[in-house]
Amino acid sequence: MLTREELIEYSDEARKNYLEHISIDCVVFGFHEGQMKVLLLKNIGEEKWYLPGGFVLKPEPIEMAANRILNERTGLDKIFLQQFHVFGAPDRSKVHNDMYADMLPPEQNWFSNRFLSIGYYALVDFSEVTPKADRFSELCGWRDLDDMPTMELDHELIFKTALDTLRLQLNYQPIGYNLMPKEFTMPELQKLYETILDKKLDRRNFQRRILAFGILNRAEQPRKGGAHKAPYLYSFDLEGYRHALTEGFKGGW
Amino acid sequence: MLTREELIEYSDEARKNYLEHISIDCVVFGFHEGQMKVLLLKNIGEEKWYLPGGFVLKPEPIEMAANRILNERTGLDKIFLQQFHVFGAPDRSKVHNDMYADMLPPEQNWFSNRFLSIGYYALVDFSEVTPKADRFSELCGWRDLDDMPTMELDHELIFKTALDTLRLQLNYQPIGYNLMPKEFTMPELQKLYETILDKKLDRRNFQRRILAFGILNRAEQPRKGGAHKAPYLYSFDLEGYRHALTEGFKGGW
DNA sequence: TACAATTGTGTATAAAGTACACAATTGTAA
DNA sequence: TTACAATTGTGTACTTTATACACAATTGTA
């Protein structure tokens, strides 16, 4: 929550620098210890959760805006980003419209604007992220996919749409290069797929299918030290991966 | 091209009614006599082609805006629309920015704005469309998919992205209900698929596969009068079709 | 040293996709 | 009237992909 003076300053700055009526919201997926995670922000002093988001600078490509916004939250530089939908209901920013409504007249108040939000989802390497809160939030951090809090505005819809899109893309694109560490075992990769899809897959059939895609390289040496039989280590074959990204897996027709 | 007076009037009206920085562009697909068609506009007195487009009214849901814009061009009421991408390069509206640049100062000139364009594609019944030009264009009409002219702005990119999206959706969604007349023959439907995909399909395998989707009903009587053997008539089974639309065809995983 | 947990690999069966052939219908030209 | 070309309806063999399931090997622990 801003004071009146802060609101004036923020509004003036925003109007000067950002495109009006346009915002960006990001669903950042990470994967850690067999759990799919999403990056969320929590308001100062309130149980109000949000997706990380921001605005587009007047001369800035929207893709770059999404990158900049996420760079501020994660410290990451080159982020795998996928635009997936625009959310354009007229009342979607109503909560924010009302929040500061009596502090400042609408023509001066940035938060009185109607915003269309461009949704991006990001796949990031969990271990390389250092979550940083923004000026409105006391907390920026990971939440488990199966333990998401209630979110403000239409952020639950945005999140759900992102997840649906990700699940769909699993059918014709490789996933994992941006989510897994350099080297990983087959069961670890399978866990990623199972978490995204929220269902169990057959271990043997998964291995055959994934290998048939031709996007993995097997290391010579298996991982040692752990309990149980030492599993082989795999890494993504960048050439095959990129090819699969552009060409897609299966023709369908 | 507008006169200075018209530009002033247009700009003032636009600023009053529309959300700034946001536009909508539509790729309207129709199918007629075995040819896929796209609805295009041509500027008055110039060989400049555009996709039909428009702006979003201040209190209007974007989906409704797209519907309104297309209703004005086609006369159609309930249009199958699919949002597919936002085009947000800063220089994408440069041609328009420059066009009226010396007529009016930027802060008053609507066309000096940067616009992000939300891309929608539409599938419509060719025979029910009555193309109507807008105030900037002398001509609104169909062009064959394989005979598209060079287009202005980034409209070629928008068109190409729409077509790619449509081809992708063919793999997990039924297509045709919005494009075909009530009754049609199997070869006619096959032609639609072949046109979209730009490749030949095997007649017998196509029939089996399409029928297996469970979205077609066969009429009792075949079509008569034509040359050659009388083909059966089919219509879409609305229940099955809707089910396939929401559920998708094949799981993949 | 037996055991539980986990990994690697193979095989039988079902389903889906692909390639291809032949018979039936209809208007047209001889 | 009849042969013919064009087109439609249907079926079958073969290949590829997907699914279900079993057993042997490895590793730390009790």
XYZ file of C-alpha atoms in Angstrom, chain A residues 18-22 56-63 83-90 114 116 118 167-168 170-172 193 197 199 201 206 209-210 213 249-253, chain B residues 18-22 56-63 83-90 114 116 118 167-168 170-172 193 197 199 201 206 209-210 213 249-253:
84
model
C 5.190 3.027 -19.502
C 2.597 2.290 -22.155
C -0.817 2.842 -20.677
C -3.399 0.066 -20.418
C -0.828 -2.669 -20.863
C 6.102 -2.119 -20.845
C 8.451 0.806 -21.366
C 7.357 3.117 -24.144
C 10.089 2.128 -26.628
C 10.474 -1.474 -25.458
C 9.594 -4.715 -27.296
C 7.144 -6.678 -25.161
C 9.372 -9.739 -25.145
C 3.693 -15.634 -24.541
C 0.460 -17.558 -24.130
C -2.593 -15.298 -23.801
C -3.899 -11.783 -23.317
C -6.320 -11.230 -20.491
C -8.638 -8.419 -21.401
C -11.773 -8.468 -19.277
C -12.673 -4.838 -18.470
C -7.830 -0.454 -17.235
C -4.851 -5.653 -20.544
C -0.119 -10.147 -21.588
C 0.583 -29.320 -20.707
C -0.542 -28.919 -24.287
C 4.284 -31.114 -23.895
C 2.632 -32.961 -26.765
C 4.557 -31.350 -29.553
C 6.738 -34.774 -16.706
C 0.851 -33.598 -16.109
C -0.226 -38.194 -13.329
C 3.760 -42.525 -16.160
C 8.606 -43.140 -20.661
C 9.579 -42.589 -25.768
C 11.858 -39.849 -24.498
C 12.832 -38.135 -29.497
C 7.505 -33.941 -32.339
C 4.721 -35.535 -34.252
C 2.993 -34.440 -37.386
C -0.495 -35.446 -36.434
C -1.496 -34.969 -40.054
C -10.622 3.655 -27.567
C -7.904 2.277 -25.335
C -4.608 3.751 -26.411
C -1.718 1.617 -27.645
C -3.938 -1.370 -28.349
C -10.880 -1.683 -28.318
C -13.544 0.516 -26.761
C -12.663 1.710 -23.283
C -15.206 -0.448 -21.441
C -15.195 -3.357 -23.898
C -13.906 -6.932 -23.409
C -11.286 -7.619 -26.068
C -13.153 -10.693 -27.327
C -6.834 -15.199 -29.990
C -3.405 -16.430 -31.013
C -0.651 -13.879 -30.387
C 0.232 -10.317 -29.465
C 2.502 -8.457 -31.812
C 4.487 -5.938 -29.848
C 7.565 -4.814 -31.739
C 8.023 -1.077 -31.097
C 2.666 2.857 -30.689
C 0.391 -3.522 -29.685
C -3.761 -8.590 -30.532
C -2.238 -25.951 -38.668
C -1.104 -26.802 -35.169
C -5.651 -29.215 -36.504
C -3.748 -31.818 -34.515
C -5.792 -31.621 -31.374
C -7.797 -30.158 -44.617
C -2.109 -28.186 -44.547
C -0.570 -31.227 -48.836
C -3.981 -36.718 -47.980
C -8.651 -39.546 -44.201
C -9.570 -41.067 -39.294
C -12.173 -38.318 -39.478
C -13.255 -38.757 -34.226
C -8.386 -35.402 -29.858
C -5.388 -37.241 -28.613
C -3.737 -37.257 -25.237
C -0.160 -37.398 -26.409
C 0.907 -38.187 -22.877
